PDB file of C-alpha atoms in Angstrom:
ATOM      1  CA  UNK C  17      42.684 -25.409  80.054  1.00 51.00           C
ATOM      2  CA  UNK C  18      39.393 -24.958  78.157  1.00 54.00           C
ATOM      3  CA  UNK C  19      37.329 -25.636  81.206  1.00 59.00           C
ATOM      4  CA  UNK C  20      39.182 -23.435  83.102  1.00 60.00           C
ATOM      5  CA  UNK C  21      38.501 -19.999  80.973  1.00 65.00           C
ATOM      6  CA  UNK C  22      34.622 -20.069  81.145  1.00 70.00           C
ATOM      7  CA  UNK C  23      34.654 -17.412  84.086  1.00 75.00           C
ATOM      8  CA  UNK C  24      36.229 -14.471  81.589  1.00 81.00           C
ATOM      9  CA  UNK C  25      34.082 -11.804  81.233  1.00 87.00           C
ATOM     10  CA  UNK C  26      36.807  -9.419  79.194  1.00 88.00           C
ATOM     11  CA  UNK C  27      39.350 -10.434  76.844  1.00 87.00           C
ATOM     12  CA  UNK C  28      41.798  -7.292  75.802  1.00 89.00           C
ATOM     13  CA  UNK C  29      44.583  -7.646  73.318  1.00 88.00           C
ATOM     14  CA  UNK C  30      46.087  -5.428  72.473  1.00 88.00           C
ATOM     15  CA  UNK C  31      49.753  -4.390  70.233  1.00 87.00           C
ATOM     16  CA  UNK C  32      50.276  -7.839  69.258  1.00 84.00           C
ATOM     17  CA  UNK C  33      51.897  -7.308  65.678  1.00 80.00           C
ATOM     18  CA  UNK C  34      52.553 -10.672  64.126  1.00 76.00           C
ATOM     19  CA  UNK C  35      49.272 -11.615  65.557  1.00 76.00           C
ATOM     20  CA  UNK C  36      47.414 -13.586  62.476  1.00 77.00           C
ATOM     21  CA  UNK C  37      44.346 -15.397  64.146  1.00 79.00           C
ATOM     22  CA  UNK C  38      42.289 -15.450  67.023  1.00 70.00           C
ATOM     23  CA  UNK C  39      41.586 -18.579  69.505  1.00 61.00           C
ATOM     24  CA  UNK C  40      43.748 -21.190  68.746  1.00 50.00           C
ATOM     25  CA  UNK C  41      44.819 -22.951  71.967  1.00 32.00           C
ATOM     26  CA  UNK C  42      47.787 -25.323  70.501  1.00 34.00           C
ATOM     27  CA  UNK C  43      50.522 -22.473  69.847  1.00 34.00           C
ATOM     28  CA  UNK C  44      49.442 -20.652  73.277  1.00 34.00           C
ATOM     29  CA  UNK C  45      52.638 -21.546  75.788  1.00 36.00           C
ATOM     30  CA  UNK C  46      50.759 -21.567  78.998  1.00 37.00           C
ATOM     31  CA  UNK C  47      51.588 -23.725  81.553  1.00 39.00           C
ATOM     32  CA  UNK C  48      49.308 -25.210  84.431  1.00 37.00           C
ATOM     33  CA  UNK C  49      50.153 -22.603  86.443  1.00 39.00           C
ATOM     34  CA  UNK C  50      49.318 -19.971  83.945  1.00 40.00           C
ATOM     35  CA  UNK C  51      46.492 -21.933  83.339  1.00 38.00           C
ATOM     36  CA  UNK C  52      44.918 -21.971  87.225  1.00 35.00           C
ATOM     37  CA  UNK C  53      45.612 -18.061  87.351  1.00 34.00           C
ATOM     38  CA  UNK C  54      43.759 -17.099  84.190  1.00 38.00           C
ATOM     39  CA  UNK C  55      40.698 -19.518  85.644  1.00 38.00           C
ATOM     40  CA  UNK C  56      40.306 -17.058  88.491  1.00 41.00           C
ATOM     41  CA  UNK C  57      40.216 -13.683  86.805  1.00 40.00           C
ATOM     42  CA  UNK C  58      37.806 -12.098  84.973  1.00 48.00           C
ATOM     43  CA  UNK C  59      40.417 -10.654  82.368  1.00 46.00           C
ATOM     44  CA  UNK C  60      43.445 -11.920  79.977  1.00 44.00           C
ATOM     45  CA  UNK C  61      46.459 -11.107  81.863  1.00 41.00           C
ATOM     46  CA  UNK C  62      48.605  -8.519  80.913  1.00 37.00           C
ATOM     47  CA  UNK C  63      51.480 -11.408  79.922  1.00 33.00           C
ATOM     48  CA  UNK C  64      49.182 -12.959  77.438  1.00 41.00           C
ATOM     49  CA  UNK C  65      48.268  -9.436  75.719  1.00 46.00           C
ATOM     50  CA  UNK C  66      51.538  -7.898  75.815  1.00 46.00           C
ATOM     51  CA  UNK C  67      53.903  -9.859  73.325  1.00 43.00           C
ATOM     52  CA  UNK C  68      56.351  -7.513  73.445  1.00 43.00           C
ATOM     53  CA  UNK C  69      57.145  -8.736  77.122  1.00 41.00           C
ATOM     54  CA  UNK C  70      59.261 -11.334  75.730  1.00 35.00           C
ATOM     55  CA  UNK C  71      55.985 -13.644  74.060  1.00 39.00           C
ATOM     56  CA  UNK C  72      55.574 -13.672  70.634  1.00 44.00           C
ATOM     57  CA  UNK C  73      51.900 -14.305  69.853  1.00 44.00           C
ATOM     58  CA  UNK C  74      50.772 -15.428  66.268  1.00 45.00           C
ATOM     59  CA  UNK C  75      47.322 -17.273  67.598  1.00 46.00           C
ATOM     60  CA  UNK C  76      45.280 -17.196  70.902  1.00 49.00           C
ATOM     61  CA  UNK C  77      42.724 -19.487  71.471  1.00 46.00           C
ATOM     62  CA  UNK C  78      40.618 -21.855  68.898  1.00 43.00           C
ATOM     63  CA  UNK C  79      37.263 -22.611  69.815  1.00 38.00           C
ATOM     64  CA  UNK C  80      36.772 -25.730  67.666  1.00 42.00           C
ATOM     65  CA  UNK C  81      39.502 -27.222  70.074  1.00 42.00           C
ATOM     66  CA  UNK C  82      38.281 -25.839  73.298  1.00 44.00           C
ATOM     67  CA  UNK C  83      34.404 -26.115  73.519  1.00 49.00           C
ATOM     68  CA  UNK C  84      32.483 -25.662  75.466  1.00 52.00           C
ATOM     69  CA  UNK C  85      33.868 -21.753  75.226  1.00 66.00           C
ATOM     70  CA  UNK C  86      33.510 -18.351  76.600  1.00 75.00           C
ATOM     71  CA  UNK C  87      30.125 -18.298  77.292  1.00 83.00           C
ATOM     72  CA  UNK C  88      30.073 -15.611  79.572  1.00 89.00           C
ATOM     73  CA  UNK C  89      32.470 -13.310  77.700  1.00 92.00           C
ATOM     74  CA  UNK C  90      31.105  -9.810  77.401  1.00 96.00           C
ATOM     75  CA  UNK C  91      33.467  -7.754  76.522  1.00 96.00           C
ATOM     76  CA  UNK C  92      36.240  -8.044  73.503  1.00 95.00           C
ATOM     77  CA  UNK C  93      38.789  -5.183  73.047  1.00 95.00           C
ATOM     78  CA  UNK C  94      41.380  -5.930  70.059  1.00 95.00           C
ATOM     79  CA  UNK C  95      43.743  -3.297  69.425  1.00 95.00           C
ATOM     80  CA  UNK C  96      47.048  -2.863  67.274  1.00 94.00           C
ATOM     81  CA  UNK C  97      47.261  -6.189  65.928  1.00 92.00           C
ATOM     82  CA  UNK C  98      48.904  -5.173  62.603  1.00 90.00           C
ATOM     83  CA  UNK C  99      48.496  -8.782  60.858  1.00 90.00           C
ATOM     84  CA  UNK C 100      45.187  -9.825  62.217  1.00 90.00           C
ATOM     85  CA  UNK C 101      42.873 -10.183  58.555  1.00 90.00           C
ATOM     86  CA  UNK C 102      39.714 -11.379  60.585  1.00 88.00           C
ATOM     87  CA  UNK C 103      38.227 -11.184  63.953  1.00 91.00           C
ATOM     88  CA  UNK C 104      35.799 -14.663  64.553  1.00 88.00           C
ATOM     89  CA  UNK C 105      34.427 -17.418  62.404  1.00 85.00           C
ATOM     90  CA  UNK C 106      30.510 -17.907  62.454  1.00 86.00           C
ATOM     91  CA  UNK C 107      30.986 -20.862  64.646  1.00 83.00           C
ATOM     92  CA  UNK C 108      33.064 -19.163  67.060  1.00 85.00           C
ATOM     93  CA  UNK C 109      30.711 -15.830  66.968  1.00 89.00           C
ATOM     94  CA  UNK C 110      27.835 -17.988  67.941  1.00 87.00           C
ATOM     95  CA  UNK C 111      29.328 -19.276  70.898  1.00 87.00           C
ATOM     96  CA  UNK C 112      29.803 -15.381  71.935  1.00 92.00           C
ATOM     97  CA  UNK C 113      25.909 -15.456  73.222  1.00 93.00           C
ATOM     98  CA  UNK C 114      26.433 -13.012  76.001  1.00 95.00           C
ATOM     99  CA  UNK C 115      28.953 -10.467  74.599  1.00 97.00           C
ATOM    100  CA  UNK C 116      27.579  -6.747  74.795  1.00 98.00           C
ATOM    101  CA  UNK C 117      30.404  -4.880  73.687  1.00 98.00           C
ATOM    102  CA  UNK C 118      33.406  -5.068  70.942  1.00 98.00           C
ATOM    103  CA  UNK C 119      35.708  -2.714  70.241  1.00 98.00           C
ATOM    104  CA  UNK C 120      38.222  -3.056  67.355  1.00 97.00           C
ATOM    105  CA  UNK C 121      40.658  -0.420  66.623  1.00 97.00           C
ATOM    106  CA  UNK C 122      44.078   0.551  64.714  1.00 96.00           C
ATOM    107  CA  UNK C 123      44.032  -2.932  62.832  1.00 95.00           C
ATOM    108  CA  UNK C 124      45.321  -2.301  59.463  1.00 93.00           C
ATOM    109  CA  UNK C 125      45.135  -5.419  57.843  1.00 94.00           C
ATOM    110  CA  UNK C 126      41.753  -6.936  59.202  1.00 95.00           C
ATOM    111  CA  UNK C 127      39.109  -7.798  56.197  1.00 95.00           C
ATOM    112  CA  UNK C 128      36.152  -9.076  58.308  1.00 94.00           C
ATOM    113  CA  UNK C 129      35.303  -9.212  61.955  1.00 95.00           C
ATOM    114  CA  UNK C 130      32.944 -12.282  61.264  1.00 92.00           C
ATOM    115  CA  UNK C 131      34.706 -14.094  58.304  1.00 88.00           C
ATOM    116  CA  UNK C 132      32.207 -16.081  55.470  1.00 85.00           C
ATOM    117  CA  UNK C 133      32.883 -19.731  55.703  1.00 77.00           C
ATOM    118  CA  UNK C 134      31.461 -21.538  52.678  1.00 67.00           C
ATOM    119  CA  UNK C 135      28.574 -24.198  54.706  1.00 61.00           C
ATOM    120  CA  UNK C 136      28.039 -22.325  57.980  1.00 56.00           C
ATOM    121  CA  UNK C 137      25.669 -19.433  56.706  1.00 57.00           C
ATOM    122  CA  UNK C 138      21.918 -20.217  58.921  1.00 59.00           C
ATOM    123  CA  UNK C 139      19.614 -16.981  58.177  1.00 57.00           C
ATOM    124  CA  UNK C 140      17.431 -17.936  60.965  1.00 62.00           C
ATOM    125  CA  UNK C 141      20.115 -17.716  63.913  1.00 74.00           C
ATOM    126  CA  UNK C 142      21.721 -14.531  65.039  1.00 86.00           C
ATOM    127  CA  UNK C 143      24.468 -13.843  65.665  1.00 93.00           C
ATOM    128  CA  UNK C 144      26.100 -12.344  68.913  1.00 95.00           C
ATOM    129  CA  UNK C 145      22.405 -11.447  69.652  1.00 95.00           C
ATOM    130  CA  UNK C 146      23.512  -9.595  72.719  1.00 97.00           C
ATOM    131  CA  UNK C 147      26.135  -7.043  71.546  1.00 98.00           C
ATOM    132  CA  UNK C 148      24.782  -3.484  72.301  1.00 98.00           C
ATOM    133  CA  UNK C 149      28.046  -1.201  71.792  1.00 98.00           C
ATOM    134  CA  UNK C 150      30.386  -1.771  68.738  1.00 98.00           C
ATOM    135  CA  UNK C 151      33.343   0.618  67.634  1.00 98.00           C
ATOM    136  CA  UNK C 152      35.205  -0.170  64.780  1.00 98.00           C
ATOM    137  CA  UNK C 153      38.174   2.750  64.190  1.00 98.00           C
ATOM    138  CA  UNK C 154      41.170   3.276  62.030  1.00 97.00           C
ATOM    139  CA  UNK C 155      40.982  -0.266  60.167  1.00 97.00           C
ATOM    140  CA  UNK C 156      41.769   0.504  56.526  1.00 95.00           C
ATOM    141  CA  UNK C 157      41.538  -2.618  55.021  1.00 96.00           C
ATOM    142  CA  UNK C 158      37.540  -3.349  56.671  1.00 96.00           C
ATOM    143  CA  UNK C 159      35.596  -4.426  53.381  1.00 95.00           C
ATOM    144  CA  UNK C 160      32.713  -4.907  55.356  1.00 95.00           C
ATOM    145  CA  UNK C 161      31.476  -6.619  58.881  1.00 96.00           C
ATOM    146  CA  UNK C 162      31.050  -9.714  57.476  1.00 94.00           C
ATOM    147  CA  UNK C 163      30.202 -10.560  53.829  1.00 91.00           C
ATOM    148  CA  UNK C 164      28.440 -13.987  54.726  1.00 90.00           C
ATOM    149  CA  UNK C 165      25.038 -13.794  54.648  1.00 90.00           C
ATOM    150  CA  UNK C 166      24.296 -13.909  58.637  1.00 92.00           C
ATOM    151  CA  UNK C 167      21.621 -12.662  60.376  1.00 93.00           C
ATOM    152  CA  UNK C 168      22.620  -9.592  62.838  1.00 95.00           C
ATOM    153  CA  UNK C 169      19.696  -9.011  65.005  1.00 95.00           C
ATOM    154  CA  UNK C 170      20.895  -6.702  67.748  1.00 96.00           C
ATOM    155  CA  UNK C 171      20.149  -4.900  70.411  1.00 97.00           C
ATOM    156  CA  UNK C 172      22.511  -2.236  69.854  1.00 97.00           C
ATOM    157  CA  UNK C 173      22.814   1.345  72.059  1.00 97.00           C
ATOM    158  CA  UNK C 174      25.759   2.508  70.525  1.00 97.00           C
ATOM    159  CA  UNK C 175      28.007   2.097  67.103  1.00 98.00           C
ATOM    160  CA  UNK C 176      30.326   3.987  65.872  1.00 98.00           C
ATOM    161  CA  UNK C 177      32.674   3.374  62.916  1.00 98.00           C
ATOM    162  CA  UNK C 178      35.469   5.843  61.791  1.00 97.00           C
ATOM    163  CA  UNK C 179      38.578   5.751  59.399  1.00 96.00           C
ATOM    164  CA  UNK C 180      37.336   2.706  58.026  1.00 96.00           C
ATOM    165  CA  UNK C 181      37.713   4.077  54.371  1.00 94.00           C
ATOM    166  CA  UNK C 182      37.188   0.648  52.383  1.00 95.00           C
ATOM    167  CA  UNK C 183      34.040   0.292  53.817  1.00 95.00           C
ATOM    168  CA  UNK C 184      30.919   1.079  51.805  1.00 91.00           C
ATOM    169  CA  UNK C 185      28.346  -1.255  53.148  1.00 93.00           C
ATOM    170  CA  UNK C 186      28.262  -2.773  56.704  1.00 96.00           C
ATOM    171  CA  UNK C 187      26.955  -6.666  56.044  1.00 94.00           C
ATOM    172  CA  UNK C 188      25.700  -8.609  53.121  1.00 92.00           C
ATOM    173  CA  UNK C 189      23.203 -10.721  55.422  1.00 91.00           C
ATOM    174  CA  UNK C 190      20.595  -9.383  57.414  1.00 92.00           C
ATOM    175  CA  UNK C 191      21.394  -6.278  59.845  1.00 95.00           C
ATOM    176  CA  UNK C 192      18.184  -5.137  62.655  1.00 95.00           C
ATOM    177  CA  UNK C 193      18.935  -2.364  64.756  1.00 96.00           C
ATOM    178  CA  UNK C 194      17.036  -0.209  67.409  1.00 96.00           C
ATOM    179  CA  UNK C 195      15.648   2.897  66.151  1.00 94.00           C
ATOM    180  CA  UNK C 196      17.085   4.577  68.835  1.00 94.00           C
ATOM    181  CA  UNK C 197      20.502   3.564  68.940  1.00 96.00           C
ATOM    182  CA  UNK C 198      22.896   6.248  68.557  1.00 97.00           C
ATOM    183  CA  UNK C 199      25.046   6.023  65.258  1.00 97.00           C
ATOM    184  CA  UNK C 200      28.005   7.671  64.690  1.00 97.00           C
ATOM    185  CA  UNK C 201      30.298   7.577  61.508  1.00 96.00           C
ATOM    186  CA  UNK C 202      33.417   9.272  60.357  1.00 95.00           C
ATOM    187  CA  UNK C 203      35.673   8.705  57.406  1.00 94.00           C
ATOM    188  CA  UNK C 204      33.872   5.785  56.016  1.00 94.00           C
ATOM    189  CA  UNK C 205      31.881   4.994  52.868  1.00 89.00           C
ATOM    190  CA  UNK C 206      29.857   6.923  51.462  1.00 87.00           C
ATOM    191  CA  UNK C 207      26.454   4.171  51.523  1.00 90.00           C
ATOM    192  CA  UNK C 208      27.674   3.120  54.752  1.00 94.00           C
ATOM    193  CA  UNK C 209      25.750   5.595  57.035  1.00 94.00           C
ATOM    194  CA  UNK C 210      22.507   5.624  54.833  1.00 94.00           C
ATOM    195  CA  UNK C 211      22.824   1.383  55.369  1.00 94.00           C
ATOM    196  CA  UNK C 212      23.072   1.507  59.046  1.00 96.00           C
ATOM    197  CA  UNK C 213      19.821   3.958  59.460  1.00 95.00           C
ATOM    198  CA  UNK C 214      17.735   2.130  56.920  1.00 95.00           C
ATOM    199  CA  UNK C 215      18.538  -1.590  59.203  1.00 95.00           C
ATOM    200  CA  UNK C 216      16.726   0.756  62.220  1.00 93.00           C
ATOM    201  CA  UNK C 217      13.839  -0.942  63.560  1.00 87.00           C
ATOM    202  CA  UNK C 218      11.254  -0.383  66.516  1.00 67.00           C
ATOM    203  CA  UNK C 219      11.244  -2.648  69.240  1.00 61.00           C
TER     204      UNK C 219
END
């Protein structure tokens, strides 16, 4: 089935409560003919996002089981999943080398989009060095980004972060941003704003 989901371009899930991980292929119930219809589209079908359709979702998809990944993903929408606590691992982010825009919203338990993992912290490589529009809104329980010390090195147009009230400071690695990239945040901590203009850069 791994082979087959190369072509998506958007993934969108969205009010899936018990939800707890992203990407792990062995609990997903699709069968080959699932599997053939997702390979044609450019999106998740509605059946996979929708849980309340009779599926009960507690993991997607698992990249360390399904490499080669979605390469050409470039788009990730993630929305209402009540016991989601992180997003991506660092080895699944990196695989994410053309996504340009994620958008994470009414998530109350998530921690981390990118979680730490103790031996997979490389300074030198960015990660998702694509993404240019990020929205992170109404996540409570957001410490920060990521608290492993990545390198985010992106070419960003637009970010905007609201209602994420546990959130004083966006990264502990390495954040470069265009100068001219529009910020926007509401609701958030109070160094988080100052952090995101002082990571502006000219390019």
């Amino acid at each position: 089935m791994q082979n087959r989901l190369q072509k998506l371009e958007t993934i969108w899930v969205s009010n899936c409560s018990s939800l707890e991980e992203i990407f792990e292929v062995r609990r997903l119930n699709v069968d080959e003919g699932d599997a053939s219809t997702i390979s044609q589209s450019k999106k998740i079908p509605s059946s996979i996002s929708q849980p309340d359709q009779g599926m009960q979702i507690n993991n997607i998809m698992d990249f360390k089981q399904s490499r080669p990944g979605f390469q050409n993903l470039t788009e990730l929408w993630v929305i209402g999943c009540r016991s989601l606590r992180y997003l991506l691992s660092p080895s699944i982010a990196r695989d994410l080398v053309r996504l340009e825009g994620l958008y994470i919203e009414r998530c109350e338990k998530i921690e981390e989009i990118v979680a730490a993992a103790e031996g997979e912290e490389k300074e030198d490589e960015s990660i998702l060095p694509r993404l240019k529009n990020l929205s992170l809104q109404h996540l409570s329980n957001l410490g920060s980004f990521s608290q492993g010390k990545y390198t985010f090195d992106w070419p960003l147009e637009y970010i905007y972060i609201t209602e994420c009230d546990k959130m004083n400071n966006f990264c502990s690695g390495s954040l470069s941003i265009p100068r001219k990239v529009n910020i926007r945040v509401c609701d958030c901590g109070e160094n988080l704003e100052q952090e995101l203009n002082n990571c502006r850069k000219e390019i």
